[in-house]
XYZ file of C-alpha atoms in Angstrom:
774
model
C 15.974 10.165 -10.820
C 17.888 7.967 -13.242
C 15.285 5.703 -14.808
C 16.294 2.132 -15.674
C 19.649 2.331 -13.914
C 18.636 2.456 -10.298
C 16.195 0.149 -8.513
C 17.670 0.892 -5.101
C 17.609 4.459 -3.801
C 16.692 6.604 -0.838
C 13.154 6.450 0.381
C 13.107 9.958 1.832
C 15.872 12.453 1.178
C 15.271 14.101 4.530
C 16.013 10.888 6.417
C 19.786 10.618 6.983
C 19.466 7.067 8.308
C 17.581 6.092 5.206
C 20.252 7.714 3.049
C 22.985 5.816 4.850
C 21.228 2.488 4.274
C 19.852 3.249 0.801
C 21.371 0.219 -0.858
C 19.734 -2.167 1.615
C 16.124 -1.445 0.617
C 14.084 -1.814 -2.556
C 12.390 1.371 -3.715
C 8.849 0.061 -4.174
C 7.669 3.459 -5.359
C 10.105 3.394 -8.257
C 9.153 -0.195 -9.084
C 5.511 0.861 -9.233
C 6.477 3.758 -11.505
C 8.273 1.344 -13.822
C 5.217 -0.914 -13.801
C 2.971 2.018 -14.760
C 5.286 3.015 -17.614
C 5.567 -0.489 -19.026
C 1.990 -1.639 -18.326
C 0.934 -0.988 -21.915
C 3.885 -3.009 -23.262
C 3.122 -5.907 -20.930
C -0.603 -5.913 -21.777
C 0.023 -5.792 -25.528
C 2.632 -8.561 -25.368
C 0.355 -10.722 -23.182
C -2.497 -10.169 -25.650
C -0.231 -11.192 -28.525
C 0.778 -14.302 -26.590
C -2.878 -15.156 -25.940
C -3.673 -14.613 -29.627
C -0.844 -16.943 -30.627
C -2.222 -19.524 -28.177
C -5.638 -19.300 -29.819
C -4.067 -19.655 -33.251
C -2.150 -22.696 -32.038
C -5.317 -24.343 -30.742
C -7.099 -23.684 -34.026
C -4.369 -24.984 -36.341
C -2.909 -27.759 -34.155
C -3.600 -31.363 -35.162
C -5.418 -33.258 -32.359
C -3.510 -36.110 -30.770
C -4.853 -39.212 -29.031
C -2.931 -40.959 -26.275
C -3.325 -44.627 -25.349
C -1.747 -45.959 -22.181
C -0.856 -49.344 -20.745
C 0.700 -50.260 -17.394
C 3.265 -53.007 -16.843
C 4.086 -54.427 -13.402
C 7.613 -55.727 -12.795
C 6.974 -58.686 -10.473
C 10.073 -60.601 -9.326
C 7.898 -63.121 -7.501
C 6.931 -64.627 -10.868
C 10.454 -65.949 -11.295
C 11.327 -66.827 -7.713
C 11.399 -70.563 -8.506
C 13.882 -70.102 -11.341
C 16.283 -67.447 -10.007
C 18.522 -67.278 -7.000
C 18.376 -64.373 -4.572
C 20.646 -61.470 -5.579
C 23.235 -60.411 -2.998
C 22.674 -56.719 -3.836
C 20.516 -54.554 -1.504
C 16.818 -54.666 -2.321
C 16.409 -50.909 -3.037
C 19.493 -50.808 -5.266
C 18.338 -53.890 -7.147
C 14.843 -52.436 -7.613
C 15.959 -49.047 -8.958
C 18.508 -50.613 -11.286
C 16.006 -53.129 -12.623
C 13.282 -50.558 -13.276
C 15.650 -48.127 -15.018
C 16.950 -50.961 -17.160
C 13.442 -52.047 -18.183
C 12.505 -48.461 -19.060
C 15.583 -48.272 -21.303
C 14.550 -51.537 -22.986
C 11.046 -50.198 -23.638
C 12.549 -47.080 -25.265
C 15.093 -49.024 -27.317
C 15.172 -49.033 -31.114
C 15.268 -52.837 -31.219
C 11.940 -53.168 -29.408
C 10.460 -50.455 -31.638
C 11.487 -52.404 -34.754
C 9.820 -55.536 -33.358
C 6.577 -53.579 -32.883
C 6.877 -52.239 -36.439
C 7.241 -55.797 -37.764
C 4.386 -57.135 -35.636
C 1.902 -54.429 -36.635
C 3.371 -53.828 -40.130
C 3.548 -50.116 -39.412
C 5.996 -49.519 -42.257
C 3.133 -50.399 -44.618
C 0.590 -48.202 -42.804
C 0.303 -44.888 -44.673
C -1.601 -43.242 -41.807
C 1.338 -43.956 -39.511
C 4.147 -43.176 -41.959
C 2.615 -39.901 -43.248
C 0.534 -38.369 -40.438
C -1.051 -34.924 -40.975
C 1.108 -32.092 -39.619
C 0.189 -28.752 -38.167
C 1.687 -25.499 -39.368
C 3.981 -25.368 -36.342
C 5.191 -28.927 -36.877
C 5.866 -28.230 -40.554
C 7.779 -25.074 -39.654
C 9.862 -26.899 -37.055
C 10.555 -29.717 -39.509
C 11.673 -27.189 -42.116
C 14.004 -25.485 -39.659
C 15.515 -28.838 -38.683
C 16.021 -29.696 -42.351
C 17.807 -26.409 -42.996
C 19.983 -26.872 -39.919
C 20.769 -30.413 -41.024
C 22.074 -29.103 -44.345
C 24.729 -27.088 -42.538
C 25.361 -29.616 -39.789
C 27.512 -32.702 -39.820
C 25.956 -35.451 -41.926
C 25.566 -38.795 -40.164
C 27.035 -41.722 -42.094
C 24.349 -43.880 -43.689
C 24.530 -47.631 -43.965
C 24.558 -48.321 -47.698
C 24.176 -52.080 -47.091
C 20.553 -51.678 -45.962
C 17.779 -52.209 -48.443
C 14.962 -49.760 -49.063
C 12.614 -51.878 -46.930
C 15.091 -51.864 -44.025
C 15.527 -48.108 -44.264
C 11.762 -47.671 -44.295
C 11.468 -49.910 -41.256
C 14.127 -47.893 -39.425
C 12.264 -44.672 -40.220
C 9.032 -46.195 -38.890
C 10.849 -47.227 -35.695
C 12.167 -43.693 -35.219
C 8.628 -42.294 -35.643
C 7.418 -44.835 -33.114
C 10.083 -43.818 -30.581
C 9.359 -40.104 -31.014
C 5.697 -40.567 -30.007
C 6.414 -42.997 -27.159
C 6.668 -42.011 -23.502
C 7.761 -44.421 -20.740
C 7.774 -43.397 -17.073
C 7.882 -45.043 -13.677
C 4.750 -44.654 -11.594
C 6.027 -42.946 -8.426
C 8.225 -45.288 -6.373
C 6.254 -48.391 -7.347
C 7.179 -51.304 -9.616
C 4.694 -50.136 -12.260
C 5.838 -48.674 -15.585
C 3.380 -46.505 -17.550
C 3.736 -46.683 -21.334
C 1.856 -44.116 -23.434
C 1.724 -43.634 -27.194
C 0.316 -40.578 -28.966
C -1.043 -40.536 -32.516
C -3.478 -38.515 -34.553
C -5.451 -41.769 -35.088
C -7.183 -42.971 -31.912
C -7.543 -46.585 -33.079
C -3.901 -46.734 -34.161
C -2.720 -45.311 -30.809
C -4.568 -48.017 -28.843
C -3.351 -50.802 -31.127
C 0.308 -49.731 -30.907
C 0.238 -49.324 -27.114
C -1.202 -52.818 -26.719
C 1.313 -54.267 -29.181
C 4.168 -52.652 -27.284
C 3.206 -54.464 -24.065
C 2.856 -57.835 -25.882
C 6.185 -57.443 -27.663
C 7.891 -56.458 -24.426
C 6.700 -59.580 -22.597
C 7.701 -61.804 -25.514
C 11.073 -60.096 -25.687
C 11.649 -60.828 -21.996
C 10.966 -64.539 -22.499
C 13.212 -64.698 -25.560
C 15.980 -62.799 -23.819
C 15.875 -65.066 -20.757
C 15.926 -68.224 -22.880
C 18.738 -67.011 -25.136
C 20.846 -65.839 -22.222
C 20.376 -69.141 -20.347
C 21.170 -71.176 -23.432
C 24.340 -69.226 -24.164
C 25.401 -69.516 -20.537
C 24.809 -73.289 -20.540
C 26.898 -73.828 -23.649
C 29.710 -71.710 -22.311
C 29.617 -73.363 -18.869
C 29.758 -76.829 -20.410
C 32.953 -76.033 -22.292
C 34.434 -74.328 -19.260
C 33.631 -77.294 -16.979
C 35.596 -79.711 -19.185
C 38.636 -77.450 -19.060
C 38.385 -76.916 -15.277
C 38.021 -80.669 -14.600
C 41.210 -81.451 -16.495
C 43.115 -78.656 -14.776
C 41.896 -79.745 -11.315
C 42.933 -83.373 -11.822
C 46.349 -82.372 -13.158
C 46.955 -80.112 -10.133
C 46.008 -82.871 -7.622
C 48.287 -85.389 -9.347
C 51.183 -82.931 -9.247
C 50.726 -82.487 -5.456
C 50.994 -86.234 -4.793
C 54.017 -86.631 -7.032
C 55.890 -83.843 -5.293
C 55.027 -85.198 -1.837
C 56.376 -88.655 -2.718
C 59.531 -87.291 -4.347
C 60.474 -85.213 -1.284
C 59.458 -87.717 1.410
C 56.759 -85.422 2.749
C 54.707 -88.312 4.188
C 51.856 -87.075 6.293
C 50.113 -88.761 9.206
C 47.081 -87.383 10.966
C 47.291 -84.232 8.898
C 50.973 -83.462 9.668
C 54.386 -84.568 8.389
C 56.212 -87.436 10.237
C 59.332 -85.289 10.667
C 57.255 -82.581 12.249
C 55.661 -85.036 14.708
C 59.093 -86.483 15.635
C 60.530 -83.026 16.256
C 57.585 -82.169 18.484
C 58.039 -85.355 20.589
C 61.807 -84.836 21.100
C 61.219 -81.242 22.068
C 58.679 -82.266 24.716
C 61.065 -84.903 26.172
C 63.929 -82.388 26.276
C 61.851 -79.990 28.294
C 61.082 -82.728 30.853
C 64.769 -83.805 30.985
C 65.871 -80.237 31.637
C 63.437 -80.045 34.554
C 64.738 -83.340 36.010
C 68.371 -82.172 35.707
C 67.619 -78.938 37.488
C 65.812 -80.736 40.308
C 68.641 -83.284 40.789
C 71.239 -80.539 40.809
C 69.312 -78.621 43.438
C 69.094 -81.612 45.792
C 72.728 -82.562 45.283
C 73.898 -79.048 46.097
C 71.747 -78.964 49.216
C 73.111 -82.204 50.713
C 76.602 -81.372 49.615
C 76.513 -78.148 51.656
C 75.219 -80.063 54.753
C 77.999 -82.623 54.550
C 80.565 -79.887 54.086
C 79.474 -78.378 57.450
C 80.902 -81.460 59.323
C 79.500 -83.895 61.911
C 78.916 -81.126 64.428
C 76.109 -79.558 62.435
C 74.820 -82.773 60.905
C 72.134 -83.251 63.563
C 70.765 -79.734 63.218
C 70.955 -79.740 59.400
C 69.243 -83.107 59.335
C 66.074 -81.294 60.465
C 65.986 -79.479 57.081
C 66.041 -82.635 54.938
C 64.240 -85.032 57.257
C 60.892 -84.321 55.551
C 62.130 -85.134 51.992
C 61.536 -88.463 50.312
C 64.260 -91.090 50.916
C 65.370 -89.609 54.301
C 63.225 -91.705 56.660
C 66.345 -93.251 58.279
C 67.746 -89.847 59.047
C 64.438 -88.854 60.561
C 64.385 -91.937 62.810
C 67.958 -91.344 63.963
C 67.239 -87.716 64.671
C 64.165 -88.658 66.732
C 66.255 -91.084 68.714
C 68.921 -88.416 69.162
C 66.400 -85.949 70.512
C 65.014 -88.518 72.975
C 68.494 -89.321 74.338
C 69.289 -85.630 74.660
C 66.118 -85.038 76.617
C 66.834 -87.976 78.950
C 70.369 -86.759 79.507
C 69.110 -83.315 80.464
C 66.721 -84.817 83.031
C 69.474 -86.950 84.618
C 71.882 -84.027 84.747
C 69.297 -81.842 86.350
C 68.555 -84.439 89.012
C 71.892 -86.165 89.636
C 74.592 -83.976 87.953
C 76.804 -84.412 84.952
C 79.053 -87.013 86.503
C 76.324 -89.454 87.108
C 77.128 -92.755 85.348
C 73.812 -92.791 83.568
C 74.398 -89.241 82.239
C 77.822 -90.295 80.976
C 76.319 -93.318 79.271
C 73.621 -91.201 77.626
C 76.182 -88.733 76.241
C 78.171 -91.606 74.737
C 75.028 -92.963 73.088
C 74.173 -89.429 71.848
C 77.527 -89.108 70.093
C 77.124 -92.541 68.497
C 73.665 -91.535 67.077
C 75.077 -88.216 65.701
C 77.824 -90.143 63.899
C 75.243 -92.416 62.335
C 73.228 -89.382 61.150
C 76.314 -87.860 59.451
C 77.136 -91.153 57.719
C 73.575 -91.415 56.469
C 73.798 -87.827 55.079
C 76.954 -88.732 53.211
C 75.259 -91.727 51.597
C 72.217 -89.596 50.525
C 74.516 -86.903 49.031
C 76.313 -89.516 46.934
C 72.967 -90.897 45.758
C 71.795 -87.428 44.589
C 75.090 -86.848 42.776
C 74.527 -90.042 40.783
C 70.965 -88.945 39.936
C 72.194 -85.531 38.743
C 74.800 -87.047 36.471
C 72.247 -89.454 34.967
C 69.739 -86.615 34.302
C 72.460 -84.488 32.737
C 73.508 -87.319 30.440
C 69.890 -87.870 29.303
C 69.435 -84.133 28.593
C 72.548 -84.066 26.458
C 71.360 -87.042 24.474
C 67.938 -85.507 23.834
C 69.488 -82.193 22.774
C 71.623 -83.939 20.170
C 68.569 -85.779 18.874
C 66.641 -82.472 18.673
C 69.405 -80.848 16.647
C 69.398 -83.733 14.204
C 65.583 -83.628 13.864
C 65.641 -79.834 13.438
C 68.069 -80.082 10.542
C 65.894 -82.612 8.786
C 62.763 -80.543 9.364
C 64.394 -77.393 7.925
C 65.188 -79.257 4.742
C 61.626 -80.589 4.612
C 60.184 -77.093 5.201
C 61.796 -75.748 2.041
C 60.049 -78.427 0.039
C 56.915 -77.915 2.101
C 56.586 -74.297 0.910
C 56.364 -75.440 -2.689
C 54.034 -78.248 -1.638
C 51.604 -75.786 -0.016
C 51.622 -73.678 -3.146
C 50.726 -76.707 -5.208
C 48.005 -77.696 -2.728
C 46.478 -74.183 -2.813
C 46.418 -74.189 -6.599
C 44.819 -77.627 -6.595
C 42.226 -76.571 -4.011
C 41.361 -73.366 -5.931
C 40.817 -75.259 -9.146
C 38.704 -77.818 -7.320
C 36.509 -75.086 -5.745
C 36.150 -73.285 -9.081
C 35.149 -76.516 -10.736
C 32.499 -77.178 -8.062
C 31.132 -73.606 -8.452
C 30.873 -73.853 -12.221
C 29.312 -77.297 -11.939
C 26.617 -75.952 -9.593
C 25.930 -72.972 -11.897
C 25.745 -75.270 -14.917
C 23.141 -77.415 -13.231
C 21.107 -74.301 -12.263
C 21.283 -72.905 -15.815
C 20.168 -76.253 -17.222
C 17.160 -76.200 -14.919
C 16.251 -72.565 -15.756
C 15.774 -73.448 -19.413
C 12.637 -75.297 -18.416
C 11.062 -72.202 -16.738
C 9.524 -69.973 -19.505
C 8.425 -67.284 -17.015
C 8.559 -63.505 -17.596
C 9.125 -61.247 -14.608
C 6.463 -58.752 -15.732
C 2.758 -58.694 -16.445
C 0.298 -56.210 -17.909
C -2.020 -54.782 -15.255
C -3.759 -52.199 -17.467
C -4.496 -53.102 -21.086
C -4.467 -50.224 -23.591
C -7.792 -49.260 -25.113
C -8.838 -46.917 -27.915
C -8.938 -43.318 -26.557
C -12.135 -41.369 -27.138
C -11.006 -37.786 -26.361
C -7.930 -36.021 -27.767
C -5.075 -35.519 -25.341
C -3.586 -32.571 -27.217
C -3.733 -29.694 -27.621
C -4.847 -28.964 -24.065
C -6.854 -25.839 -24.624
C -6.917 -24.414 -21.113
C -3.273 -25.173 -20.503
C -2.256 -23.770 -23.897
C -4.199 -20.554 -23.330
C -2.861 -20.162 -19.785
C 0.690 -20.879 -20.889
C 0.410 -18.452 -23.817
C -0.922 -15.753 -21.554
C 1.738 -16.323 -18.915
C 4.531 -16.499 -21.476
C 3.233 -13.357 -23.117
C 3.123 -11.642 -19.749
C 6.688 -12.645 -18.938
C 7.830 -11.678 -22.436
C 6.205 -8.282 -21.942
C 7.832 -7.948 -18.533
C 11.178 -8.854 -20.058
C 10.680 -6.376 -22.895
C 9.684 -3.706 -20.397
C 12.721 -4.448 -18.266
C 14.909 -4.224 -21.359
C 13.367 -0.869 -22.252
C 13.988 0.381 -18.735
C 17.544 -0.841 -18.906
C 17.961 0.993 -22.196
C 16.632 4.216 -20.605
C 19.612 6.610 -20.784
C 17.876 9.882 -21.495
C 16.726 13.014 -19.693
C 13.208 12.677 -18.349
C 12.994 14.936 -15.283
C 14.491 18.132 -14.022
C 15.951 16.124 -11.179
C 18.079 14.281 -13.777
C 19.494 17.599 -14.955
C 20.301 18.892 -11.491
C 21.725 15.594 -10.188
C 23.887 14.670 -13.176
C 24.941 18.020 -14.676
C 24.813 20.298 -11.663
C 23.124 23.074 -13.680
C 19.822 24.857 -13.194
C 16.782 23.214 -14.702
C 14.764 25.891 -16.544
C 11.593 23.938 -17.338
C 9.693 21.740 -19.773
C 8.646 22.644 -23.311
C 5.735 20.516 -24.546
C 5.941 18.800 -27.901
C 4.683 21.299 -30.517
C 2.834 19.687 -33.414
C 2.908 22.846 -35.478
C 6.700 22.957 -35.592
C 7.015 20.127 -38.092
C 4.522 21.810 -40.416
C 6.418 25.079 -40.163
C 9.694 23.398 -41.137
C 8.011 21.881 -44.195
C 6.465 25.175 -45.368
C 7.818 26.411 -48.727
C 9.806 29.611 -48.986
C 7.503 32.635 -49.633
C 7.769 34.694 -52.788
C 8.727 38.349 -52.813
C 6.151 40.492 -51.074
C 4.396 37.596 -49.361
C 4.011 37.330 -45.624
C 4.884 33.914 -44.335
C 2.252 32.421 -42.015
C 4.888 30.072 -40.718
C 7.038 33.005 -39.644
C 4.330 34.530 -37.532
C 3.400 31.145 -36.080
C 6.915 30.141 -35.078
C 7.987 33.441 -33.538
C 4.717 34.128 -31.724
C 3.851 30.652 -30.407
C 4.726 31.674 -26.859
C 3.775 35.333 -27.321
C 0.305 34.434 -28.606
C -0.182 31.903 -25.779
C 1.232 33.680 -22.725
C -0.620 31.325 -20.347
C 0.861 28.166 -21.876
C 3.466 25.972 -20.248
C 5.776 26.832 -23.164
C 5.588 30.544 -22.354
C 6.029 29.785 -18.639
C 9.287 27.966 -19.343
C 10.548 30.836 -21.521
C 9.744 33.333 -18.756
C 11.761 31.159 -16.399
C 14.693 31.419 -18.834
C 14.371 35.229 -18.757
C 14.384 35.242 -14.952
C 17.465 33.039 -14.866
C 19.226 35.308 -17.364
C 18.320 38.468 -15.461
C 19.467 37.002 -12.164
C 22.679 35.357 -13.303
C 23.636 38.196 -15.682
C 22.579 40.949 -13.325
C 24.382 44.213 -13.957
C 24.644 43.772 -17.740
C 22.533 46.297 -19.623
C 22.628 44.176 -22.728
C 22.827 40.402 -22.574
C 24.175 38.166 -25.326
C 22.618 34.719 -24.843
C 23.479 31.745 -27.053
C 21.005 28.887 -27.467
C 22.782 25.552 -27.925
C 22.147 21.803 -27.951
C 24.275 18.681 -28.133
C 22.525 16.966 -31.048
C 20.777 18.384 -34.120
C 16.980 18.604 -34.291
C 16.499 18.962 -30.532
C 14.364 22.119 -30.976
C 16.866 24.785 -29.948
C 15.853 26.942 -32.936
C 12.201 26.903 -31.856
C 13.177 27.778 -28.292
C 15.487 30.587 -29.444
C 12.861 32.097 -31.808
C 10.043 31.968 -29.254
C 12.263 33.200 -26.440
C 13.255 36.219 -28.554
C 9.642 36.694 -29.681
C 8.368 36.601 -26.092
C 10.971 39.154 -24.977
C 10.066 41.445 -27.870
C 6.333 41.056 -27.154
C 6.943 42.241 -23.581
C 8.519 45.402 -24.910
C 12.187 44.503 -24.540
C 14.421 45.461 -27.432
C 15.498 42.089 -28.723
C 17.754 40.965 -31.575
C 17.557 37.376 -32.854
C 20.608 36.170 -34.798
C 20.740 32.941 -36.797
C 24.304 31.863 -35.891
C 24.166 28.429 -37.550
C 26.126 29.296 -40.701
C 26.307 25.682 -41.915
C 22.633 24.813 -41.498
C 20.583 27.967 -40.951
C 17.514 26.262 -39.543
C 16.091 29.482 -38.057
C 16.156 31.318 -41.397
C 14.691 28.251 -43.113
C 11.940 27.888 -40.494
C 11.078 31.614 -40.712
C 11.162 31.399 -44.527
C 13.171 34.624 -44.739
C 13.982 35.479 -48.376
C 16.960 37.829 -48.424
C 20.223 38.407 -50.203
C 21.992 39.713 -47.152
C 22.594 37.802 -43.987
C 24.932 37.470 -41.048
C 27.984 36.622 -43.157
C 27.769 39.815 -45.254
C 26.913 41.846 -42.153
C 30.215 40.702 -40.639
C 32.493 40.667 -43.663
C 31.184 43.584 -45.828
C 31.896 47.232 -45.202
C 28.197 48.071 -45.251
C 26.393 48.564 -41.906
C 25.066 45.408 -40.328
C 21.701 47.122 -39.867
C 21.049 46.575 -43.581
C 20.767 42.826 -42.890
C 18.168 43.167 -40.091
C 14.581 42.045 -40.664
C 11.802 43.374 -38.381
C 8.829 41.225 -37.336
C 5.801 43.475 -37.688
C 3.767 42.570 -34.609
C 6.411 42.095 -31.925
C 9.015 44.412 -33.514
C 11.589 41.634 -33.097
C 14.797 42.322 -35.006
C 16.174 39.319 -36.882
C 19.503 38.827 -38.644
C 19.071 35.751 -40.845
C 21.770 33.662 -42.442
C 22.102 32.936 -46.137
C 23.600 29.512 -46.809
C 26.947 29.704 -48.639
C 28.112 26.334 -49.966
C 31.696 27.489 -50.365
C 31.915 28.809 -46.816
C 34.370 26.551 -44.945
C 35.702 28.355 -41.866
C 32.448 29.259 -40.135
C 34.009 29.154 -36.664
C 36.500 31.842 -37.617
C 33.670 34.071 -38.845
C 31.746 33.728 -35.552
C 34.877 34.604 -33.554
C 36.123 37.282 -35.950
C 36.573 40.978 -35.063
C 33.650 41.766 -37.378
C 31.332 39.621 -35.247
C 32.721 41.186 -32.099
C 32.126 44.673 -33.558
C 28.583 43.740 -34.582
C 27.749 42.591 -31.051
C 29.321 45.638 -29.451
C 27.236 47.950 -31.629
C 24.129 45.824 -31.070
C 24.584 46.017 -27.282
C 24.079 49.739 -27.523
C 20.704 49.240 -29.165
C 19.201 46.009 -27.802
C 18.603 44.705 -24.286
C 18.708 41.048 -25.319
C 20.679 39.503 -28.144
C 19.625 35.876 -28.730
C 21.955 33.807 -30.921
C 20.838 30.464 -32.366
C 24.134 28.513 -32.518
C 25.040 25.176 -34.127
C 24.892 22.040 -31.949
C 27.904 21.122 -29.841
C 30.016 18.019 -30.380
C 32.132 17.844 -33.523
C 30.962 21.337 -34.623
C 33.243 23.969 -33.005
C 31.265 27.101 -33.994
C 29.589 27.458 -30.594
C 32.935 26.986 -28.847
C 34.453 29.720 -31.024
C 31.562 32.033 -30.168
C 31.810 31.370 -26.412
C 34.088 34.345 -25.523
C 31.552 36.768 -27.058
C 28.508 35.375 -25.192
C 27.374 36.306 -21.688
C 25.502 33.063 -21.154
C 24.113 29.957 -22.808
C 20.764 28.233 -22.661
C 21.071 24.517 -23.400
C 18.204 22.612 -25.006
C 17.902 18.796 -24.747
C 15.185 16.672 -26.294
C 13.085 14.793 -23.761
C 13.616 11.035 -23.954
C 16.089 11.296 -26.848
C 19.263 13.063 -25.754
C 21.566 10.692 -23.803
C 22.522 11.966 -20.379
C 26.100 10.688 -20.641
C 26.622 12.566 -23.929
C 25.501 15.895 -22.477
C 27.672 15.405 -19.410
C 30.779 14.484 -21.405
C 30.303 17.446 -23.791
C 29.948 19.953 -20.948
C 32.975 18.491 -19.189
C 35.044 18.905 -22.349
C 33.765 22.415 -23.205
C 35.400 24.339 -20.360
C 34.630 27.766 -21.907
C 30.910 27.062 -22.354
C 30.066 25.107 -19.177
C 30.645 27.989 -16.707
C 28.324 30.237 -18.758
C 25.406 27.785 -18.980
C 22.379 29.494 -17.428
C 20.400 26.269 -17.368
C 18.892 23.475 -19.434
C 15.463 23.196 -21.023
C 13.857 19.817 -21.787
C 12.121 20.161 -25.142
C 9.459 18.098 -26.927
C 8.114 16.724 -23.648
C 5.204 14.268 -23.777
C 3.190 15.737 -20.941
C 0.914 12.677 -20.764
C 3.875 10.394 -20.006
C 5.864 12.803 -17.839
C 4.123 11.851 -14.591
C 4.982 8.178 -15.138
C 8.697 8.938 -14.748
C 8.337 10.933 -11.537
C 8.156 9.923 -7.916
C 5.153 10.628 -5.760
C 6.755 13.568 -4.007
C 7.894 15.415 -7.145
C 6.060 18.291 -8.832
C 5.922 16.399 -12.128
C 3.729 13.767 -10.502
C 1.063 16.406 -9.882
C 1.563 18.261 -13.190
C -1.995 17.609 -14.350
C -3.327 19.489 -11.320
C -1.673 22.640 -12.681
C -3.375 22.267 -16.062
C -6.026 24.808 -15.157
C -3.283 27.439 -14.930
C -2.173 26.863 -18.519
C -4.218 27.709 -21.594
C -2.439 25.777 -24.322
C -3.164 26.759 -27.937
C 0.259 25.937 -29.354
C -0.744 22.599 -30.825
C 0.893 20.557 -28.075
C -0.858 17.676 -26.391
C -2.990 19.051 -23.578
C -2.545 17.759 -20.093
C -5.348 15.874 -18.352
C -7.783 17.955 -16.399
């Protein structure tokens, strides 16, 4: 489990569906684990916040707030003002925001200062300040020294500057707000003096109402003066424009009658007459062509064709003759049918019939000639009217060019006249408004002297301090979790490094004392030596010894088949406890009867030899480089019979890595393999020191030690990835200096670490480490 880096993970590893959708769910179990780990931080920070709140309440200067309410009532000025064309809601919001800005303005504040003489009031100018206010003022002063300096007006006197300062103090303690969506404005003023707060709040309302009256009167007076001067100018311009219109009309003969020019009326009349003349010409031509075609057909068809025109006006004679002709024809037919065609009466009737037909034809000829004369007269009249229209059109076109300029002059004259009338009306209204000294606001709640302080609000301050402290603690805890980059659980080791986790080593309090023990004199037995080597051997039922036995099992299994095993103990950083683990691991093996050799391989900083307080002139370096047998450098621990080759620090020794990889070291280990079953080598830490890397070809395996909650995971991973000769030989990793009380807080519910305290009865811990809970 990677603490602090992962708030989303798999709920149950055995659930493949849950693993597939791991990123879609919040791991509440891990969140609860984080809360348990950081609960102490949150509680302490919340308590500090609450304490600061109490301190604030104790040292804060009490403040008294006086309030007054002002109603903006437009109905008070309805007799003096005209209705605004703007929408009512827009007008209301704009008006209220404007009045709030006026109440907060510096000008109104200066008027209140003058009215109440606040610049001469020492209680107002120098109010008592709390510690917090003084601190904030000091910080602002320091910031102002480094900030941009505002230009000061050197023309102001000391009294004016003092008055400006008083106005700024007044504005800083003033609060103006609208009451909901109403027309009421609430004005509050806070001061450490209750009587002064009530007096200033009341003065503010009075000054505001007076300022409204003065502003209305001044604005109306300025508008009246300006309108009067503007009216004189507009009147002269309007008269000049009207006179120019009349002069241009007379010069161009643009006489008008009934709203239109004479030339235009004449053109309209001629055009109407021409239309009528054209209709008359067409009608006369139609009749003339009709009779002309009848006459052209000859006398034979005159009688029949006479039936077509007999119904038209002016053809009554033709109709009478045709009626007579039809009567004769009918009589003739009766005679013929009774007496035959040769009957004298039939012959007489045919003669009369022919005479009537001739008369009809002659009458048609006379009518045709009459229509021809009418057509020619209509055509002549049309031609005359057309000529008159052309003449009138030419005159009108010339007049139209002048008319365009005339209309422009008339529009200019009309615009000036309208503008003059508008300004005249507004001037009269402004003159009348000067006689209405009415303010559009009234005080509906008069400020009084407050009896109880309004600040500090004790309950709110305490609640806010507690809540802020809680959130600060939560933020600090979250930051600590985010900063968590260290090994906490065996699961971290297996998941990130892919190596075997060998167990936990509790934090040993006696180790620090052992490191600080002085070197023993000749012939003395060091108590620290016995303590360090036999911590696990003397406490075989401790968790420390259990972890070391797990290391032995891992070595026996992974190095199976090797009669003698060379095991190096390494770490990434110094002071991670690898020396303690190496010494106790070797001591435990020796206590169990295994022939064990412990070698201090840290030639640059022999921490094992220093911790064991071994006083000797011979060490590992002489055992490798001298011709004498290496056995002369071996020290034997009396109780466990553990063989130890210490290291004597040589300041002039530079190439320690070459010594550890030299043929002499190889020979020493080969000879030692024939004697010992286990050879434990305490090596320098990895990283920039290459001694362990140089020793790697001679070792059968490595046990890595990492300090719990200190060694970064990423560092261990990067070092193992870079050390390709060491990584394959790593038997496993031990987490050292583990705080067993806090271990369960980093584990999930299903892990063994969560139930570690239940195994406490199986461990009898006398090593000085913190005991687990029973």
